[in-house]
Coordinates of C-alpha atoms in Angstrom, one line a residue:
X25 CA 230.4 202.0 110.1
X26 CA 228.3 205.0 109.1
X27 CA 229.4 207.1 106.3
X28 CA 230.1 210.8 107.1
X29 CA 227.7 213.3 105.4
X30 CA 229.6 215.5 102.5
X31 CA 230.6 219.2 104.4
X32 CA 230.6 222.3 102.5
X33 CA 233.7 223.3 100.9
X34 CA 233.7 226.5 102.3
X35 CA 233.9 225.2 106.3
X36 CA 236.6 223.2 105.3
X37 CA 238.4 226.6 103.8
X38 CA 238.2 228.8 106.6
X39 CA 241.0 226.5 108.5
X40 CA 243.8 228.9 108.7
X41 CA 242.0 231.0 106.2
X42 CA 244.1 234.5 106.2
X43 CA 243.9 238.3 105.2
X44 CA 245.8 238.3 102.2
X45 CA 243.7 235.4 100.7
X46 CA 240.6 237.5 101.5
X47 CA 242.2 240.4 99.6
X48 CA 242.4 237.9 97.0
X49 CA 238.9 236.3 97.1
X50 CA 237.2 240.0 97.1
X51 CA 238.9 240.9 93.5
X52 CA 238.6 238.1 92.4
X53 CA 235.1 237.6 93.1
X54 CA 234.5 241.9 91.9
X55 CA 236.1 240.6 88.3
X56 CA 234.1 237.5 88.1
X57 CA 230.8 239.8 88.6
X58 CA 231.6 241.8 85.6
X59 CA 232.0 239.0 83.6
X60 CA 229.3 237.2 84.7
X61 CA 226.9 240.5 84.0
X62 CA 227.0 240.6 80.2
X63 CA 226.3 236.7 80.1
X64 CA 223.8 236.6 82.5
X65 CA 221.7 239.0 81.0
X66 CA 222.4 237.4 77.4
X67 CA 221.6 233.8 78.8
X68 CA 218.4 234.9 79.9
X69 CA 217.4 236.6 76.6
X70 CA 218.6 233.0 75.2
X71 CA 216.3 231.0 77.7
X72 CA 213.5 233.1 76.4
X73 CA 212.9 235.2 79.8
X74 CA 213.5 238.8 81.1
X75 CA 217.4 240.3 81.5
X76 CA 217.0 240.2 85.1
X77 CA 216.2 236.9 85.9
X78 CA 219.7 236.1 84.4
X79 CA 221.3 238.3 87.3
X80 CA 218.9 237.0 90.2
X81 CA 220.1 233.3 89.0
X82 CA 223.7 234.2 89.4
X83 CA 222.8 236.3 92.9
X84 CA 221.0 233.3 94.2
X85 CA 222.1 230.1 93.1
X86 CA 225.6 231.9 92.4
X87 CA 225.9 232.3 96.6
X88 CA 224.2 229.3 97.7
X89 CA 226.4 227.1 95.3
X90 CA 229.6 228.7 96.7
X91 CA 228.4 228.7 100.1
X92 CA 227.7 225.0 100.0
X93 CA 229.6 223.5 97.2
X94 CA 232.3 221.0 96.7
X95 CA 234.8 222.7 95.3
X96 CA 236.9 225.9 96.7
X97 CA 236.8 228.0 93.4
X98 CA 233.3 227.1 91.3
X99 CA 231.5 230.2 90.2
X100 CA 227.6 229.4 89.5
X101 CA 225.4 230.7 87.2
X102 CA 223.1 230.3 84.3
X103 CA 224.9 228.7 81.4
X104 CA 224.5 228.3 77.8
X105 CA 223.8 224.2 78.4
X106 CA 220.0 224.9 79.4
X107 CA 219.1 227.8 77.3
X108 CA 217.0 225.8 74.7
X109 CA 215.8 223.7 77.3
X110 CA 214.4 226.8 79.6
X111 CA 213.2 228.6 76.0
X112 CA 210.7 225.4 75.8
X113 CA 209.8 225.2 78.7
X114 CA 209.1 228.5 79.2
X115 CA 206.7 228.7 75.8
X116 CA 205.4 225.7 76.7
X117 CA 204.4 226.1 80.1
X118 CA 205.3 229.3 81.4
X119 CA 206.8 230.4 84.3
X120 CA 205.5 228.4 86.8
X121 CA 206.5 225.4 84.7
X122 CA 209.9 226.6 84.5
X123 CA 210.2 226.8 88.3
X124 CA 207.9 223.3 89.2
X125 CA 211.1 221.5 86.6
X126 CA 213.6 223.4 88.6
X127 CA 213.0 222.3 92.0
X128 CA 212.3 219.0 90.6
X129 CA 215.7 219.0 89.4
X130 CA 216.8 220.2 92.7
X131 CA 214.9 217.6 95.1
X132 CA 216.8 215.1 92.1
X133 CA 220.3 216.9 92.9
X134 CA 220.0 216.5 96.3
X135 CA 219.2 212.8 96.4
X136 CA 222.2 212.2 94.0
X137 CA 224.6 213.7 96.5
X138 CA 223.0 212.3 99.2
X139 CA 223.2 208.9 97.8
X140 CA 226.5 208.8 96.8
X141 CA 225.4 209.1 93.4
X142 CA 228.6 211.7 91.9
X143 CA 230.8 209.2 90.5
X144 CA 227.6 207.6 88.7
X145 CA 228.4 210.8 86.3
X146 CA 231.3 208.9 84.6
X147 CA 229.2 206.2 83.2
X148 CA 227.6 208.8 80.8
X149 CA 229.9 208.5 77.8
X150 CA 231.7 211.5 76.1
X151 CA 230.4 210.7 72.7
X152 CA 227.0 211.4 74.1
X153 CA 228.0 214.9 75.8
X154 CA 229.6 216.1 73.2
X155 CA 227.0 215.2 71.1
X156 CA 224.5 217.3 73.1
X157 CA 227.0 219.9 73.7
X158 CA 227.7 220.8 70.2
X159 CA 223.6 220.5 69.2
X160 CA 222.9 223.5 72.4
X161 CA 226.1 225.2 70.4
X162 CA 224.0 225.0 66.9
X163 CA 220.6 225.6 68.7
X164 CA 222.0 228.9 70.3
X165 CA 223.1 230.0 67.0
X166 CA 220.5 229.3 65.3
X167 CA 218.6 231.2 68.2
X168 CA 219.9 234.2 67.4
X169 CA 220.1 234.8 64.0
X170 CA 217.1 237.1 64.2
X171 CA 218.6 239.5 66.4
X172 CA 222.3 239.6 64.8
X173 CA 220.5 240.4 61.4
X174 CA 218.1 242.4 62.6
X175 CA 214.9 240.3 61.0
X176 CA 211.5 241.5 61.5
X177 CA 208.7 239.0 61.6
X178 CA 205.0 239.2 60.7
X179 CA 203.0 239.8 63.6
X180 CA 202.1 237.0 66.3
X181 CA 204.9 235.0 64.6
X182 CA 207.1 233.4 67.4
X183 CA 208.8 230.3 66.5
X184 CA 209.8 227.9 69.5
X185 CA 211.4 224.8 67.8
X186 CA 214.8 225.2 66.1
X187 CA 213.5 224.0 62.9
X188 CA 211.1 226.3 63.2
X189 CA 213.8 229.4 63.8
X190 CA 215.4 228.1 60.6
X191 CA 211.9 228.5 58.4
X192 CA 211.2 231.7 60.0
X193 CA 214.9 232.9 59.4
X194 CA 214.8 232.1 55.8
X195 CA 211.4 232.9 55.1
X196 CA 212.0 236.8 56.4
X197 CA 215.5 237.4 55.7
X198 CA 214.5 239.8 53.2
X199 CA 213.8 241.9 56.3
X200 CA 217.6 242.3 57.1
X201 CA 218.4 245.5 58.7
X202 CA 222.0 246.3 57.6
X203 CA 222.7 248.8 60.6
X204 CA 222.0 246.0 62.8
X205 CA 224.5 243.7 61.1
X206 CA 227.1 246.7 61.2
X207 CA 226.6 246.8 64.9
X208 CA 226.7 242.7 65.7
X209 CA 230.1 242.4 63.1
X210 CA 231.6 245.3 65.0
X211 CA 230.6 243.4 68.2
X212 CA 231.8 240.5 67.2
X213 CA 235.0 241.4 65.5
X214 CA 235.9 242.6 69.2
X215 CA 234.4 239.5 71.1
X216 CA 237.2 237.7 68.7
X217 CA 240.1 239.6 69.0
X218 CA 240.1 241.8 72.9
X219 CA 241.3 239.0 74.3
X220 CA 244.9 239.1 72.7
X221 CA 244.9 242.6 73.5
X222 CA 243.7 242.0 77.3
X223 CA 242.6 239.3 79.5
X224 CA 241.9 241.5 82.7
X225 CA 238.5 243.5 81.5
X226 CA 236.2 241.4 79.6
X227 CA 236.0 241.4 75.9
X228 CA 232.2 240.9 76.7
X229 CA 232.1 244.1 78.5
X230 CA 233.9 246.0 75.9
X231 CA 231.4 244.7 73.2
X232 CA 228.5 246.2 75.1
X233 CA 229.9 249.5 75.4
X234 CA 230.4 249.9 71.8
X235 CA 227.4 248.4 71.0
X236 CA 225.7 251.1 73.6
X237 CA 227.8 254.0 71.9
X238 CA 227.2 252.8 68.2
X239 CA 223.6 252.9 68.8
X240 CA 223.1 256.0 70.7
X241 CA 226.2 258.4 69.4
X242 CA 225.2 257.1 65.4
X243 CA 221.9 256.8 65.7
X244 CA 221.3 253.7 64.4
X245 CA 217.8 252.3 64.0
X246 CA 218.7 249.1 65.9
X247 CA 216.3 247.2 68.2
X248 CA 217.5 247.6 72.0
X249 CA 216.7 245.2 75.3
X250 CA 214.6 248.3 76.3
X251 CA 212.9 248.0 73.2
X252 CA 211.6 244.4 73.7
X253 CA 211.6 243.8 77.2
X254 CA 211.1 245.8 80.6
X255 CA 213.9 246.5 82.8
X256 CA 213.2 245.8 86.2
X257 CA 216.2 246.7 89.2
X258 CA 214.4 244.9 92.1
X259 CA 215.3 242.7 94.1
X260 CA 214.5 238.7 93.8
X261 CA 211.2 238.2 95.2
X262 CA 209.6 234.8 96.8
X263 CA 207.5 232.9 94.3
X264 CA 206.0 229.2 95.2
X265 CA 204.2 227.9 92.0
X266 CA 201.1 226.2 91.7
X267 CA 201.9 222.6 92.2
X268 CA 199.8 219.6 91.5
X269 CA 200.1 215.9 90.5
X270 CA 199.7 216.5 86.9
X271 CA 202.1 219.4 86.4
X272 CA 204.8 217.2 88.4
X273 CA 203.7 214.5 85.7
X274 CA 204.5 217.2 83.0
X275 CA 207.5 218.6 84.1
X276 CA 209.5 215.4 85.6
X277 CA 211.3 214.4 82.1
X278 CA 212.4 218.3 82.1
X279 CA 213.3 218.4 85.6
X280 CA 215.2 215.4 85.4
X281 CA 216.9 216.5 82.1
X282 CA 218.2 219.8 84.2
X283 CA 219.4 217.7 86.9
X284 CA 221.6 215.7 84.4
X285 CA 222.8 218.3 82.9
X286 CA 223.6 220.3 86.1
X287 CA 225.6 217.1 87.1
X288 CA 227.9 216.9 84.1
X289 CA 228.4 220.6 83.8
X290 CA 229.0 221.3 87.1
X291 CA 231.1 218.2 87.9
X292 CA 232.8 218.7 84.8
X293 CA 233.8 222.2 85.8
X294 CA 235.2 221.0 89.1
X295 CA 237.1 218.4 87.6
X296 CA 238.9 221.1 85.5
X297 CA 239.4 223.5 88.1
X298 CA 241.3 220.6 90.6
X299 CA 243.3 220.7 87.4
X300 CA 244.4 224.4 87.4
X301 CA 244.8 224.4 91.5
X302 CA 246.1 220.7 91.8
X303 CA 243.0 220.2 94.6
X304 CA 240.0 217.7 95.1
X305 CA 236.4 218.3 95.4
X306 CA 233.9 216.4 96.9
X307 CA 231.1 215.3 94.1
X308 CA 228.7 214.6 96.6
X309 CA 228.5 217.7 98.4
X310 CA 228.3 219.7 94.9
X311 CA 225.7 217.7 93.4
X312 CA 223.9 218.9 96.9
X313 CA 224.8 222.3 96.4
X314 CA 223.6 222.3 93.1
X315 CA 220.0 221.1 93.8
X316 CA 220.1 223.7 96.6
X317 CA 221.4 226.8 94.5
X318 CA 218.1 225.5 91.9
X319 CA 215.6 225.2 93.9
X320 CA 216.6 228.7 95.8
X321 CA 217.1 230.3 92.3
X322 CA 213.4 228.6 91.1
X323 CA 212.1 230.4 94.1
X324 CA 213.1 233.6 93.6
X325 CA 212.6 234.5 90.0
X326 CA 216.0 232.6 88.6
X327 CA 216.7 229.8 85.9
X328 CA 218.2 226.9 86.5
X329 CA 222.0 227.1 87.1
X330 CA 224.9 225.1 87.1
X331 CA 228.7 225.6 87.3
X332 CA 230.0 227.6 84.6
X333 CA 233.7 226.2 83.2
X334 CA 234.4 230.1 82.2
X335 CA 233.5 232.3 85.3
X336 CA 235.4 229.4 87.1
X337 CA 238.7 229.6 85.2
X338 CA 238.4 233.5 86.0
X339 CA 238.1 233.0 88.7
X340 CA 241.0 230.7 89.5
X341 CA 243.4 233.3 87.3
X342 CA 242.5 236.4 89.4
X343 CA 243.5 234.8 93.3
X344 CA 240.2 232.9 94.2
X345 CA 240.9 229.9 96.4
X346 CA 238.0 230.0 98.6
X347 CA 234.2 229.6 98.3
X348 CA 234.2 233.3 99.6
X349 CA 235.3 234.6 96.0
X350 CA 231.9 233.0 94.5
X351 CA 229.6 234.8 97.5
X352 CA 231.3 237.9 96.4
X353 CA 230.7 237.7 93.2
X354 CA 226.9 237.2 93.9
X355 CA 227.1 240.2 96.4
X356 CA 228.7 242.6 93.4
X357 CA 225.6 241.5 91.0
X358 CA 223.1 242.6 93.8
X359 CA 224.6 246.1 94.0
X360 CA 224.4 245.9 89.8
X361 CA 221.1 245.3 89.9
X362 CA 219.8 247.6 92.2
X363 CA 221.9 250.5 90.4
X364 CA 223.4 249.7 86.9
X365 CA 220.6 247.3 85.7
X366 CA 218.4 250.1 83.9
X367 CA 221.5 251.0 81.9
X368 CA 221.2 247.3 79.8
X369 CA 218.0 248.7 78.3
X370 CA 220.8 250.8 76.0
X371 CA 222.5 247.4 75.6
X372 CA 221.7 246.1 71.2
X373 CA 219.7 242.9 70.8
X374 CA 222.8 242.7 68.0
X375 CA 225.4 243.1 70.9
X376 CA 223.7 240.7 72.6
X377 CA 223.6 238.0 69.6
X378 CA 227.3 238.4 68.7
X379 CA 228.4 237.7 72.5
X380 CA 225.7 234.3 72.3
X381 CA 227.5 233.9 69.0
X382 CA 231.0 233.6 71.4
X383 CA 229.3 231.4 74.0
X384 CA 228.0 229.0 71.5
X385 CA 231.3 228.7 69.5
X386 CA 233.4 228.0 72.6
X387 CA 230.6 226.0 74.2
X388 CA 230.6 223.6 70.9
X389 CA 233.8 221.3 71.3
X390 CA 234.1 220.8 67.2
X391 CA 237.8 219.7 68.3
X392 CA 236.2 216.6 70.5
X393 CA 233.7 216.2 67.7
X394 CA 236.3 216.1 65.1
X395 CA 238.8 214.0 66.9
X396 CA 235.8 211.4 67.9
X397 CA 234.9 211.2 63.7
X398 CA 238.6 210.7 63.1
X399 CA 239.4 207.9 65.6
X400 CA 236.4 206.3 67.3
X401 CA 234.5 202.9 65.8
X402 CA 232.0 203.7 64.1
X403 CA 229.4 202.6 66.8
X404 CA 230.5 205.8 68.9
X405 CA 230.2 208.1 65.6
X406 CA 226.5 206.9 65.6
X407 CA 225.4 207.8 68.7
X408 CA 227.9 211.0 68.2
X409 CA 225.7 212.0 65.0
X410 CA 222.3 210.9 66.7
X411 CA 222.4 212.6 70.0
X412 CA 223.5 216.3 67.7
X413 CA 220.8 216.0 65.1
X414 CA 218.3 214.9 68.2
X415 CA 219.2 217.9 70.1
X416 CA 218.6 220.3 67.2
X417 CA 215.4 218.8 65.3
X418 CA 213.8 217.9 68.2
X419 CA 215.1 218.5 72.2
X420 CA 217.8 217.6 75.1
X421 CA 215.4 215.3 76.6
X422 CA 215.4 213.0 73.2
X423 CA 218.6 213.2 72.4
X424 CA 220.0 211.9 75.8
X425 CA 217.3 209.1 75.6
X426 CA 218.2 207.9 72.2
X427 CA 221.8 208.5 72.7
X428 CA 222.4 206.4 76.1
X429 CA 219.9 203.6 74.9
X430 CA 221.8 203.7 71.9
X431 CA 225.2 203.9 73.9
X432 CA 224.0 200.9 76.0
X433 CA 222.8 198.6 73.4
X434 CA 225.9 199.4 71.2
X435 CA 228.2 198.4 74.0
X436 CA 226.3 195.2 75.0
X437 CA 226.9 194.4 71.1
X438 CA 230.6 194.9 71.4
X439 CA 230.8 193.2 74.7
X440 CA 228.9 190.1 73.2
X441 CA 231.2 190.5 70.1
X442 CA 234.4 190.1 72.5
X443 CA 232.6 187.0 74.7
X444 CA 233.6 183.8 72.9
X445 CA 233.5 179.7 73.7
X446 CA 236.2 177.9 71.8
X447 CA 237.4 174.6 71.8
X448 CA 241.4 174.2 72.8
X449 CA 241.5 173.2 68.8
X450 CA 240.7 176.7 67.5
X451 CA 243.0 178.9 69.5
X452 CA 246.4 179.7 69.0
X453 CA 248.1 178.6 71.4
X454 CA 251.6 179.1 70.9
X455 CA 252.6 181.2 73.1
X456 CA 250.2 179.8 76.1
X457 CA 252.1 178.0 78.8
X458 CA 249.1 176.4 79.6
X459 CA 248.4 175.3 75.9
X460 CA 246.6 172.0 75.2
X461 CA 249.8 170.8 73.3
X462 CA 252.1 170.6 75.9
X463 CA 248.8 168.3 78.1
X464 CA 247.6 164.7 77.6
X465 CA 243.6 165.5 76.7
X466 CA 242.0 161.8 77.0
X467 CA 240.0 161.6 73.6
X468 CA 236.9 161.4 76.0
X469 CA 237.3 164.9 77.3
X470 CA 236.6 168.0 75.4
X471 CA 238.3 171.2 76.8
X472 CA 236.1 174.4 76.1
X473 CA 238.0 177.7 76.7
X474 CA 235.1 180.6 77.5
X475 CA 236.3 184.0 77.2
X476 CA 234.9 187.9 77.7
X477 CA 231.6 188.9 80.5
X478 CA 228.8 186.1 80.3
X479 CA 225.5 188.0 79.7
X480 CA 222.5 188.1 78.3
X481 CA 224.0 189.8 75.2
X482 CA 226.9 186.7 75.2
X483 CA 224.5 183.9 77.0
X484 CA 223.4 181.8 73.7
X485 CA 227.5 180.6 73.1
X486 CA 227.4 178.6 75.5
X487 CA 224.6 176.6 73.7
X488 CA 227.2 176.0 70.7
X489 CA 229.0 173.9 73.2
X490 CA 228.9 170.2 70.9
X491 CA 229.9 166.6 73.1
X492 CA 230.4 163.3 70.9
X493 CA 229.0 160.3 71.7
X494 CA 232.3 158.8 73.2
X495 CA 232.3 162.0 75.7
X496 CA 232.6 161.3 79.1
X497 CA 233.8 164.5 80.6
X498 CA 233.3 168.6 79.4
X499 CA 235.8 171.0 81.0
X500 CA 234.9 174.4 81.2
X501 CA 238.0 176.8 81.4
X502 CA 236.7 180.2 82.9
X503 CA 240.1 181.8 83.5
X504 CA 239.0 184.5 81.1
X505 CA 235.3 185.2 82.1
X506 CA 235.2 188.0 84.6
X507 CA 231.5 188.2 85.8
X508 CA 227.9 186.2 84.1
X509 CA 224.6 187.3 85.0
X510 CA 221.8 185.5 85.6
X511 CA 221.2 184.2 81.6
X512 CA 224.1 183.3 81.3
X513 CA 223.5 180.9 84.7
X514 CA 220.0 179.7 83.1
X515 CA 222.7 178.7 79.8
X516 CA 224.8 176.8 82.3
X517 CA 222.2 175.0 83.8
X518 CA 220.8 174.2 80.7
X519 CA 223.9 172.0 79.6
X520 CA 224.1 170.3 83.1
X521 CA 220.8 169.4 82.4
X522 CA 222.2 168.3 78.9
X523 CA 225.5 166.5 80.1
X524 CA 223.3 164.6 83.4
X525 CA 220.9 163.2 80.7
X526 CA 224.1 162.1 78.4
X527 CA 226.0 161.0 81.8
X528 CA 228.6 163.5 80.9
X529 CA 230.6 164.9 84.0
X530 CA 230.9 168.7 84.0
X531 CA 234.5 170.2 85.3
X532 CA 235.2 173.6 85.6
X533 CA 238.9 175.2 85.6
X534 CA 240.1 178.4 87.3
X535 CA 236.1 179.7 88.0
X536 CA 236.7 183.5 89.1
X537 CA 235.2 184.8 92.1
X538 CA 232.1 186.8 90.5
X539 CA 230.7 183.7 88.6
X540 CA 231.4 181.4 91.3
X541 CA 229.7 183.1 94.1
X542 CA 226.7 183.6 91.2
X543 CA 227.0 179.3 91.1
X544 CA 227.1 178.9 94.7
X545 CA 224.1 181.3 95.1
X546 CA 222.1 179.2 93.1
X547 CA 222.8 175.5 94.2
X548 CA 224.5 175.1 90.6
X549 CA 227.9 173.9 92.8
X550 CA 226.1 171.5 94.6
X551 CA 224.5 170.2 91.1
X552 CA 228.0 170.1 90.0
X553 CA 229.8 169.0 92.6
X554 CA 232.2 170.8 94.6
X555 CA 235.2 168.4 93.4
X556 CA 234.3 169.1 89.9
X557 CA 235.5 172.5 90.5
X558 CA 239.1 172.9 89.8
X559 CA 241.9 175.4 90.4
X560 CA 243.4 175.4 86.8
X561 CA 243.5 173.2 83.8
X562 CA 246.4 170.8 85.2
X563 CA 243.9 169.9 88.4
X564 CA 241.0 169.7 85.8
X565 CA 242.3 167.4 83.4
X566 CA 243.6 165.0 86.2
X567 CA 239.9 165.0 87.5
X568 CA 238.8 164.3 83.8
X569 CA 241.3 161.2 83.9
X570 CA 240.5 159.7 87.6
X571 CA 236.4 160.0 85.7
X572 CA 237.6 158.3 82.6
X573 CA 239.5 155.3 84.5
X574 CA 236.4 154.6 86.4

């Protein structure tokens, strides 16, 4: 039976959709767009591009997200999660790069969805995104530093690499420009506390008015986004990169990085939002929607996006409970952009700083990363620290290599740990039903109990298996092995070859259904011999008696 293809969110909505939900969606989506401004245009600074491109990623991938998405109430957008990524990219390779990763990451969203592939996200552990999560936190930070204090750097002097930023940061800080630090505190102070005094208007928003009148009413001699970058109110524009087999080569590690990221973020958001409005979404269908919303927002000027956790809860606490509430947010930006965007020239680099300063502090998760150093083995700290010192000295891509190989290989060891072979003799068996004390073992048998997965990581135990010279018969108990691969089959074999040379009869008791379909696959039951396979240790050791009175 063919599986259905995922379907848009947003068709599914419109079934008995009504006027006052509209009514709902449309203020909704008008609040989330102020929001959204402020952090668009500071994400961008943060990715190391213009102000605009931050609103034409939000437009674009903002709408087609919505349009197609999973989930009734996601809000898209560029986020803090790829602003070091993008910054690299960008110095690295330029536009064109930027956009060649993106719709690489795209094409890779796509084919996730399309595959099935959403509840693959689940397998990447928690130590390892909170890990990366917290390093984007410090890397953010660290970012903007310059601006907050108002540093001035010799001449050509454009450090790329958070180390780097740190160097330059101390090196120059005898360049601090105390009006600028007046202006980011202030900023800050209100970031903090505006949202005890409101949560309808933005504490963003009110930071970049007073930033704005600080600067112009006081006169303060503090560096504006007008000052360091041009202002442009256009619209998005069409732009297909120069493509070719080596920049794909180039760019693939980065395009996949954004993919993975865009996953976990995205899907991450949804999976809070069904929290807040007790609903589903479909996984499939959003990791579709996000390679879509990508590679539109590539096209036409924008940074990669992804699902933003904030702009979503907004969204949910204003009414939103359609898809339409996200397209209307996009549509408010447009009509931003075309009239209000050459108003965030006035808007201080320090303004823009102390709200990165917010993103990254709420972004960072030190709760999770406290909790994990607290109660996790100390396995999980590892790969914790790792992946957060990866992510800051050297880049995302790195530190989600190290951190799931290390993850992996971590896991295989604990696995293996918890994989034993024991003779009846070593285990306690007190409280066993089915304990060897309460049996009559012929001295001629020896009962070995296997425990935990048989893998590769596990495989060699079953070489510690040891048969006297008066052995006639080995039983293997399996009740306890769930699944062996194909080493741990090779092992197997290897002591039937052993017990056929000996004349030692080989039984096995209670064989689960992964291992003995694995057996039967490769002729080892016929080796064996189907009546050596045994439903439970009774039947076993009356098999090993009927051998032994031959």
């Amino acid at each position: 039976m063919r599986e259905k293809l995922p379907t848009p969110e947003l068709f599914k909505s419109l079934k008995g959709y009504g006027k006052d939900q509209l009514v709902k969606d449309i203020i909704s989506g008008i609040i989330v767009a102020i929001i959204a401004l402020p952090l668009s245009i500071a994400l961008a600074l943060a990715s190391g591009v213009g102000p605009e491109q931050g609103i034409y990623t939000a437009i674009i991938a903002g709408f087609l997200i919505s349009f197609f998405g999973g989930s009734k109430v996601q809000i898209a957008g560029p986020t803090a999660a790829f602003a070091t990524i993008v910054a690299g990219i960008v110095a690295k390779d330029g536009m064109d790069g930027l956009i060649t990763a993106t719709i690489i990451a795209g094409i890779l969203l796509i084919l996730m969805g399309l595959f099935q592939l959403g509840s693959l996200i689940k397998f990447i552990p928690f130590t390892i995104t909170t890990g990366f999560t917290a390093g984007i936190a410090v890397t953010i930070l660290i970012g903007q530093l310059k601006d907050f204090f108002g540093l001035t750097y010799p001449q050509g002097v454009r450090p790329i690499e958070t180390t780097e930023k740190v160097a330059e940061v101390i090196k120059n800080f005898g360049t601090v420009n105390v009006q600028a630090v007046i202006v980011g505190a202030v900023c800050l102070a209100i970031l903090i506390v505006w949202p005890f005094i409101s949560e309808k208007i933005p504490g963003s928003l009110i930071a970049v008015i007073a930033g704005i009148a600080m600067v112009k009413l006081l006169h303060m001699n503090v560096n504006t986004i007008g000052d360091l970058y041009t202002i442009s109110s256009s619209l998005p524009a069409f732009h297909f990169p120069h493509i070719s087999i080596e920049i794909i080569q180039n760019e693939f590690s980065d395009g996949f990085t954004i993919a993975i990221l865009a996953a976990i973020e995205s899907l991450l958001s949804c999976v809070v939002a069904d929290g807040m409005i007790n609903a589903h979404h479909d996984s499939n269908m959003e990791l579709i929607a996000q390679g879509i919303g990508n590679m539109g927002s590539a096209l036409f000027g924008g940074i990669p996006a992804t699902g933003a956790i904030a702009r979503t809860a907004a969204n949910i606490k204003n009414g939103g409970r359609s898809p339409i509430a996200g397209m209307v947010h996009s549509i408010v930006l447009v009509l931003v952009l075309v009239i209000l965007m050459p108003y965030a020239a006035l808007i201080p680099m320090p303004t823009i700083a102390a709200i990165l300063f917010m993103v990254a502090y709420n972004m960072c998760g030190w709760r999770n990363f406290a909790l994990i150093f607290k109660r996790a083995p100390k396995s999980d700290v590892l790969v914790l620290v790792s992946t957060f010192i990866l992510t800051i000295v050297f880049d995302l891509v790195v530190a989600i290599e190290f951190g799931m190989l290390a993850a992996c290989f971590l896991f295989m060891k604990r696995m293996g740990d918890e994989s034993q072979v024991r003779t009846w003799g070593e285990i306690d068996d007190a409280h066993d039903p089915d304990a060897l004390r309460l049996r009559n073992v012929p001295k001629e048998v020896r009962v070995y109990e296997i425990t935990g997965p048989m893998f590769f990581g596990a495989a060699d135990k079953i070489a510690t298996i040891q048969v006297k010279e008066d052995t006639k018969v080995v039983i293997l108990r399996m009740r306890g092995v769930p699944a062996v691969d194909a080493t741990a089959m090779h092992s197997l074999e290897d002591l039937l070859d052993l017990c056929t040379k000996r004349g030692i009869i080989l039984i096995f008791s209670h064989v689960n259904e992964q291992p003995y379909n694995m057996m039967e696959k490769g002729s080892f039951v016929e080796r064996v011999g189907a009546e050596n396979f045994c439903k439970n240790i009774d039947a076993s050791l009356e098999r090993a008696k009927e051998i032994c009175n031959k």
